[in-house]
């Protein structure tokens, strides 16, 4: 059954004057690191004690509910400058403990009308954090999903337990699309020391992309996540093969929609006075070009609205996060959401 998108962006908000002569259907695809969206229970075999009422974060029911309020508000407003409402059509998330926290989020009053559905698998991560996909069935219908593992070992040959990647295939407004969501290994322990782990994650993502392209050379694929590397880093450029030049892609290259923003100094998180854009959305060439008879990439943004910002002090302008250390800030996340707008028209867009 064809899913019809009834949301029409006010074209003056995001399209050129020539494009504004006509109406287009549009979709918003986003990713958001929810910064430790944990329940309050102590789960056996998982290092989640800090997120319990007795733990150092004093993670009580009231704090959990406040966190849900904040996450729901942020998600509901993603894309508001582009005329979008109700939350992204498709939203990749990371740093969630389990499916139940997303179920709580999906029925929040600010998101309930969007009827978010969930694709989630438990990962072997030691802290119990996973990636997942939330989607609005009004826009997207899932046809298949899988959770390929990232197999790593340390210097002693012992397993390193980290997040699996998530692959979701489906139909977006009549078109097949695929989403690969990742939360690549962190830089904890040093960027250079941990670099091979992110390279391994990039290689896994690339294999998943290539598998889909082998089935359909024109597959529309979105690779998104908290990649813990910037667009210029080796994992992205050499192993995922994600370029920042959409008009000069070489054979086999993908387009990193966040690369142009990174060049302008725009980040999705800040650390030790440095700007990073770890949260990225990378797309296949089939989403580029000017033939808008099917969905094409239009633009990308970091959603850094003022309500998500630290308002004063040493970290003014940084993301207003939930915790600083173990001190409750009552904020949102230490990452800003990122998103892309894709558009489709029945007549050419000049």
Short mmCIF file of C-alpha atoms in Angstrom, two decimals:
data_model
loop_
_atom_site.label_atom_id
_atom_site.label_comp_id
_atom_site.label_asym_id
_atom_site.label_seq_id
_atom_site.Cartn_x
_atom_site.Cartn_y
_atom_site.Cartn_z
CA UNK A 1 0.00 0.00 0.00
CA UNK A 2 1.39 3.40 -0.96
CA UNK A 3 2.05 5.69 1.98
CA UNK A 4 1.07 9.25 1.07
CA UNK A 5 2.88 12.10 2.74
CA UNK A 6 0.46 14.92 3.48
CA UNK A 7 3.02 17.17 5.14
CA UNK A 8 3.92 19.93 2.67
CA UNK A 9 6.82 22.13 3.65
CA UNK A 10 6.27 25.86 3.25
CA UNK A 11 8.68 26.10 0.39
CA UNK A 12 9.89 29.58 1.23
CA UNK A 13 11.39 28.10 4.39
CA UNK A 14 13.77 25.70 2.70
CA UNK A 15 13.58 25.89 -1.09
CA UNK A 16 14.72 28.48 -3.60
CA UNK A 17 12.40 31.02 -5.21
CA UNK A 18 12.23 28.93 -8.38
CA UNK A 19 11.35 25.84 -6.41
CA UNK A 20 8.72 27.73 -4.46
CA UNK A 21 6.62 27.97 -7.63
CA UNK A 22 5.38 24.46 -6.92
CA UNK A 23 4.56 22.14 -4.10
CA UNK A 24 6.66 19.10 -3.29
CA UNK A 25 6.34 16.22 -0.90
CA UNK A 26 9.11 16.15 1.60
CA UNK A 27 10.60 13.84 4.19
CA UNK A 28 12.76 14.51 7.22
CA UNK A 29 15.32 11.87 8.25
CA UNK A 30 17.13 12.47 11.54
CA UNK A 31 19.53 11.04 14.06
CA UNK A 32 19.76 11.87 17.78
CA UNK A 33 22.05 10.61 20.53
CA UNK A 34 19.67 10.66 23.52
CA UNK A 35 22.50 10.71 26.10
CA UNK A 36 21.86 7.78 28.41
CA UNK A 37 18.13 7.26 28.22
CA UNK A 38 18.06 4.55 30.91
CA UNK A 39 15.23 3.16 32.96
CA UNK A 40 15.64 3.14 36.75
CA UNK A 41 16.08 -0.63 37.13
CA UNK A 42 19.33 -2.45 37.89
CA UNK A 43 19.57 -4.97 35.05
CA UNK A 44 21.52 -8.12 35.82
CA UNK A 45 24.69 -8.49 33.76
CA UNK A 46 24.70 -4.87 32.62
CA UNK A 47 26.82 -2.05 34.05
CA UNK A 48 23.89 0.28 34.63
CA UNK A 49 24.12 0.76 38.39
CA UNK A 50 24.85 4.47 38.00
CA UNK A 51 21.38 4.88 36.51
CA UNK A 52 19.43 3.60 39.51
CA UNK A 53 17.95 5.55 42.43
CA UNK A 54 20.78 4.37 44.68
CA UNK A 55 23.53 4.98 42.13
CA UNK A 56 25.81 8.03 41.87
CA UNK A 57 23.44 9.75 39.42
CA UNK A 58 20.48 9.28 41.78
CA UNK A 59 18.44 8.24 38.77
CA UNK A 60 14.95 8.44 40.23
CA UNK A 61 11.57 8.07 38.59
CA UNK A 62 11.07 11.83 38.59
CA UNK A 63 14.38 12.40 36.78
CA UNK A 64 13.52 9.70 34.26
CA UNK A 65 10.17 11.36 33.55
CA UNK A 66 11.83 14.75 33.19
CA UNK A 67 14.32 13.23 30.76
CA UNK A 68 11.43 11.81 28.72
CA UNK A 69 9.76 15.25 28.71
CA UNK A 70 12.93 16.83 27.39
CA UNK A 71 13.61 14.19 24.75
CA UNK A 72 10.02 14.33 23.51
CA UNK A 73 10.15 18.12 23.26
CA UNK A 74 13.42 18.09 21.34
CA UNK A 75 12.26 15.36 18.94
CA UNK A 76 8.90 17.03 18.33
CA UNK A 77 10.62 20.26 17.27
CA UNK A 78 13.32 18.83 14.98
CA UNK A 79 12.94 20.55 11.62
CA UNK A 80 10.63 23.31 12.84
CA UNK A 81 12.65 25.91 10.90
CA UNK A 82 11.85 23.95 7.74
CA UNK A 83 8.14 23.91 8.45
CA UNK A 84 8.18 20.37 9.82
CA UNK A 85 6.14 19.26 12.83
CA UNK A 86 5.43 16.17 14.88
CA UNK A 87 8.93 14.76 14.80
CA UNK A 88 11.03 13.21 12.02
CA UNK A 89 9.50 10.74 9.60
CA UNK A 90 12.41 8.41 10.39
CA UNK A 91 14.63 8.86 13.46
CA UNK A 92 17.74 6.91 14.32
CA UNK A 93 18.67 7.02 18.02
CA UNK A 94 21.55 5.89 20.20
CA UNK A 95 22.34 5.61 23.91
CA UNK A 96 19.04 4.00 24.82
CA UNK A 97 19.02 1.15 27.33
CA UNK A 98 16.21 -0.96 25.90
CA UNK A 99 13.01 -1.00 23.95
CA UNK A 100 10.85 -0.05 26.93
CA UNK A 101 12.36 3.44 27.25
CA UNK A 102 11.49 4.11 23.61
CA UNK A 103 7.98 2.81 24.18
CA UNK A 104 7.65 5.30 27.03
CA UNK A 105 8.99 8.04 24.76
CA UNK A 106 6.67 7.15 21.87
CA UNK A 107 3.51 7.53 23.99
CA UNK A 108 4.58 10.86 25.47
CA UNK A 109 1.84 13.48 24.85
CA UNK A 110 4.13 15.48 22.57
CA UNK A 111 4.75 12.46 20.31
CA UNK A 112 1.71 10.25 20.77
CA UNK A 113 -0.17 11.57 17.72
CA UNK A 114 2.84 10.74 15.53
CA UNK A 115 2.31 7.03 16.35
CA UNK A 116 6.02 6.21 16.40
CA UNK A 117 6.87 2.55 15.86
CA UNK A 118 10.17 1.02 16.93
CA UNK A 119 12.84 -1.29 15.51
CA UNK A 120 15.23 -2.38 18.25
CA UNK A 121 17.59 -5.24 19.06
CA UNK A 122 19.54 -5.75 22.29
CA UNK A 123 23.28 -5.24 21.84
CA UNK A 124 26.09 -6.85 23.86
CA UNK A 125 27.43 -3.44 24.97
CA UNK A 126 28.71 -3.67 28.55
CA UNK A 127 26.72 -0.61 29.64
CA UNK A 128 23.62 -1.93 27.95
CA UNK A 129 23.18 0.92 25.47
CA UNK A 130 21.75 0.22 22.04
CA UNK A 131 20.82 1.90 18.78
CA UNK A 132 17.29 1.84 17.40
CA UNK A 133 15.02 3.25 14.73
CA UNK A 134 11.77 5.10 15.38
CA UNK A 135 9.48 5.76 12.46
CA UNK A 136 6.07 7.20 11.68
CA UNK A 137 4.03 4.62 9.72
CA UNK A 138 2.32 7.49 7.93
CA UNK A 139 5.61 7.89 6.06
CA UNK A 140 7.50 4.61 6.26
CA UNK A 141 6.69 0.90 6.27
CA UNK A 142 9.32 -1.59 7.46
CA UNK A 143 9.87 -4.67 5.31
CA UNK A 144 13.03 -6.15 6.90
CA UNK A 145 15.55 -5.51 9.66
CA UNK A 146 18.72 -7.04 11.08
CA UNK A 147 21.31 -6.28 13.75
CA UNK A 148 24.80 -7.21 12.49
CA UNK A 149 27.37 -7.44 15.27
CA UNK A 150 30.68 -5.59 15.35
CA UNK A 151 33.21 -8.21 16.45
CA UNK A 152 36.21 -6.65 18.18
CA UNK A 153 39.05 -7.94 20.36
CA UNK A 154 41.53 -6.11 22.59
CA UNK A 155 45.31 -6.44 22.65
CA UNK A 156 45.02 -9.66 24.66
CA UNK A 157 42.65 -11.18 22.14
CA UNK A 158 39.65 -10.85 24.45
CA UNK A 159 36.25 -9.79 23.07
CA UNK A 160 35.32 -6.12 23.25
CA UNK A 161 31.58 -5.81 23.68
CA UNK A 162 30.11 -2.82 21.86
CA UNK A 163 26.99 -1.75 20.04
CA UNK A 164 25.65 -3.76 17.12
CA UNK A 165 24.68 -1.85 14.00
CA UNK A 166 21.08 -1.79 12.83
CA UNK A 167 19.85 -2.22 9.27
CA UNK A 168 16.22 -1.41 8.46
CA UNK A 169 14.73 -1.67 4.99
CA UNK A 170 11.31 -0.48 3.96
CA UNK A 171 9.09 1.66 1.76
CA UNK A 172 9.13 5.44 2.13
CA UNK A 173 6.23 7.02 0.24
CA UNK A 174 6.31 4.25 -2.37
CA UNK A 175 10.10 4.12 -2.67
CA UNK A 176 12.42 1.45 -1.26
CA UNK A 177 14.87 2.94 1.26
CA UNK A 178 17.39 1.54 3.70
CA UNK A 179 18.71 2.88 6.99
CA UNK A 180 21.91 1.79 8.74
CA UNK A 181 22.21 3.10 12.29
CA UNK A 182 25.44 2.94 14.28
CA UNK A 183 27.07 4.13 17.45
CA UNK A 184 30.71 3.52 16.68
CA UNK A 185 33.21 2.78 19.49
CA UNK A 186 34.10 5.78 21.63
CA UNK A 187 37.42 7.58 21.99
CA UNK A 188 37.64 6.68 25.68
CA UNK A 189 41.25 5.63 26.27
CA UNK A 190 42.56 7.95 23.56
CA UNK A 191 41.65 8.73 19.96
CA UNK A 192 44.71 7.03 18.47
CA UNK A 193 44.45 3.93 20.64
CA UNK A 194 40.77 3.41 19.85
CA UNK A 195 40.95 4.39 16.17
CA UNK A 196 41.17 0.79 14.88
CA UNK A 197 37.80 0.06 16.51
CA UNK A 198 36.09 2.86 14.62
CA UNK A 199 37.80 1.78 11.42
CA UNK A 200 36.35 -1.70 12.00
CA UNK A 201 32.92 -0.12 12.53
CA UNK A 202 33.28 1.86 9.31
CA UNK A 203 34.27 -1.30 7.44
CA UNK A 204 31.19 -3.10 8.76
CA UNK A 205 28.95 -0.20 7.67
CA UNK A 206 30.60 -0.22 4.25
CA UNK A 207 30.03 -3.97 3.85
CA UNK A 208 26.37 -3.46 4.71
CA UNK A 209 26.09 -0.66 2.13
CA UNK A 210 27.80 -2.79 -0.52
CA UNK A 211 25.52 -5.74 0.21
CA UNK A 212 22.48 -3.58 -0.43
CA UNK A 213 24.03 -2.03 -3.55
CA UNK A 214 24.82 -5.49 -4.90
CA UNK A 215 21.10 -6.23 -4.77
CA UNK A 216 20.15 -2.87 -6.26
CA UNK A 217 22.79 -0.56 -7.68
CA UNK A 218 20.44 2.41 -7.27
CA UNK A 219 19.48 1.67 -3.67
CA UNK A 220 18.74 4.72 -1.56
CA UNK A 221 20.70 4.18 1.65
CA UNK A 222 21.20 6.38 4.71
CA UNK A 223 24.10 5.59 7.05
CA UNK A 224 23.57 7.55 10.24
CA UNK A 225 24.78 7.63 13.79
CA UNK A 226 27.11 8.89 16.45
CA UNK A 227 30.29 7.82 14.70
CA UNK A 228 32.72 9.24 17.29
CA UNK A 229 34.82 10.58 14.44
CA UNK A 230 34.59 13.75 12.37
CA UNK A 231 33.91 13.76 8.61
CA UNK A 232 37.63 14.28 7.89
CA UNK A 233 38.80 11.27 9.89
CA UNK A 234 40.21 8.10 8.38
CA UNK A 235 37.26 5.90 9.26
CA UNK A 236 34.84 8.09 7.30
CA UNK A 237 37.00 9.14 4.38
CA UNK A 238 39.01 5.99 3.65
CA UNK A 239 36.91 3.11 4.95
CA UNK A 240 33.27 4.17 4.67
CA UNK A 241 34.42 6.18 1.63
CA UNK A 242 32.24 9.18 2.49
CA UNK A 243 33.13 12.34 0.56
CA UNK A 244 32.09 15.93 1.10
CA UNK A 245 31.90 16.78 -2.61
CA UNK A 246 28.56 15.62 -4.03
CA UNK A 247 29.32 16.89 -7.53
CA UNK A 248 32.68 15.10 -7.69
CA UNK A 249 32.06 11.66 -6.24
CA UNK A 250 34.40 8.96 -7.43
CA UNK A 251 33.24 5.46 -8.25
CA UNK A 252 31.99 3.78 -5.07
CA UNK A 253 32.01 6.93 -2.93
CA UNK A 254 29.14 8.06 -0.72
CA UNK A 255 28.19 11.63 0.14
CA UNK A 256 28.56 12.80 3.73
CA UNK A 257 25.78 15.38 4.07
CA UNK A 258 27.44 16.78 7.22
CA UNK A 259 30.81 17.47 5.61
CA UNK A 260 29.88 20.95 4.28
CA UNK A 261 28.55 21.92 7.72
CA UNK A 262 31.75 20.72 9.38
CA UNK A 263 33.78 22.88 6.99
CA UNK A 264 31.78 25.88 8.23
CA UNK A 265 32.67 25.11 11.85
CA UNK A 266 29.24 23.75 12.78
CA UNK A 267 29.29 20.91 15.31
CA UNK A 268 26.90 18.51 16.98
CA UNK A 269 28.89 18.39 20.24
CA UNK A 270 31.70 20.22 22.01
CA UNK A 271 34.56 18.78 24.05
CA UNK A 272 37.40 20.67 25.73
CA UNK A 273 36.65 23.78 23.69
CA UNK A 274 36.80 21.77 20.47
CA UNK A 275 33.97 21.46 17.93
CA UNK A 276 33.10 17.99 16.71
CA UNK A 277 30.51 16.74 14.26
CA UNK A 278 30.34 13.08 15.27
CA UNK A 279 26.63 12.80 14.42
CA UNK A 280 26.40 12.29 10.68
CA UNK A 281 24.12 11.17 7.87
CA UNK A 282 25.83 9.66 4.82
CA UNK A 283 23.89 8.83 1.65
CA UNK A 284 24.29 6.90 -1.58
CA UNK A 285 24.62 8.77 -4.91
CA UNK A 286 21.09 7.69 -5.91
CA UNK A 287 19.81 10.35 -3.48
CA UNK A 288 21.70 13.09 -5.33
CA UNK A 289 20.90 14.93 -8.54
CA UNK A 290 18.11 17.10 -9.89
CA UNK A 291 15.60 14.48 -11.05
CA UNK A 292 13.01 15.04 -8.35
CA UNK A 293 10.55 12.56 -9.82
CA UNK A 294 11.78 10.41 -6.94
CA UNK A 295 13.21 11.46 -3.59
CA UNK A 296 16.46 13.40 -3.62
CA UNK A 297 18.56 15.00 -0.91
CA UNK A 298 17.88 18.71 -0.54
CA UNK A 299 19.80 19.94 2.50
CA UNK A 300 21.20 18.98 5.89
CA UNK A 301 21.14 20.73 9.24
CA UNK A 302 22.30 20.43 12.82
CA UNK A 303 19.28 21.18 15.00
CA UNK A 304 20.83 23.51 17.56
CA UNK A 305 17.78 25.56 18.57
CA UNK A 306 18.27 27.99 21.45
CA UNK A 307 16.30 25.90 23.96
CA UNK A 308 18.88 23.11 23.55
CA UNK A 309 21.78 25.41 24.47
CA UNK A 310 23.59 26.11 27.71
CA UNK A 311 22.69 29.75 28.33
CA UNK A 312 25.59 30.97 30.47
CA UNK A 313 28.83 30.09 32.22
CA UNK A 314 31.95 28.41 30.90
CA UNK A 315 29.97 26.19 28.54
CA UNK A 316 27.66 28.82 27.08
CA UNK A 317 26.50 27.70 23.64
CA UNK A 318 27.25 24.03 24.30
CA UNK A 319 24.44 21.45 24.29
CA UNK A 320 22.48 21.63 27.55
CA UNK A 321 22.98 18.10 28.78
CA UNK A 322 21.27 15.97 31.41
CA UNK A 323 24.32 15.58 33.64
CA UNK A 324 27.72 17.16 34.09
CA UNK A 325 29.55 14.40 35.87
CA UNK A 326 27.00 13.25 38.41
CA UNK A 327 25.41 16.70 38.78
CA UNK A 328 21.89 16.81 37.37
CA UNK A 329 21.41 19.66 34.88
CA UNK A 330 17.90 18.79 33.77
CA UNK A 331 18.85 19.32 30.16
CA UNK A 332 18.51 17.35 26.95
CA UNK A 333 21.61 15.68 25.55
CA UNK A 334 25.31 16.32 25.11
CA UNK A 335 24.68 16.03 21.34
CA UNK A 336 22.49 18.05 19.01
CA UNK A 337 20.20 16.17 16.62
CA UNK A 338 21.10 16.19 12.93
CA UNK A 339 18.75 15.79 9.98
CA UNK A 340 18.34 15.87 6.23
CA UNK A 341 15.41 16.98 4.11
CA UNK A 342 14.57 14.90 1.06
CA UNK A 343 12.10 16.17 -1.54
CA UNK A 344 10.07 14.81 -4.42
CA UNK A 345 8.05 16.54 -7.14
CA UNK A 346 5.92 15.37 -10.03
CA UNK A 347 7.51 18.02 -12.25
CA UNK A 348 11.16 19.05 -12.65
CA UNK A 349 12.72 21.42 -10.10
CA UNK A 350 15.03 23.85 -11.83
#
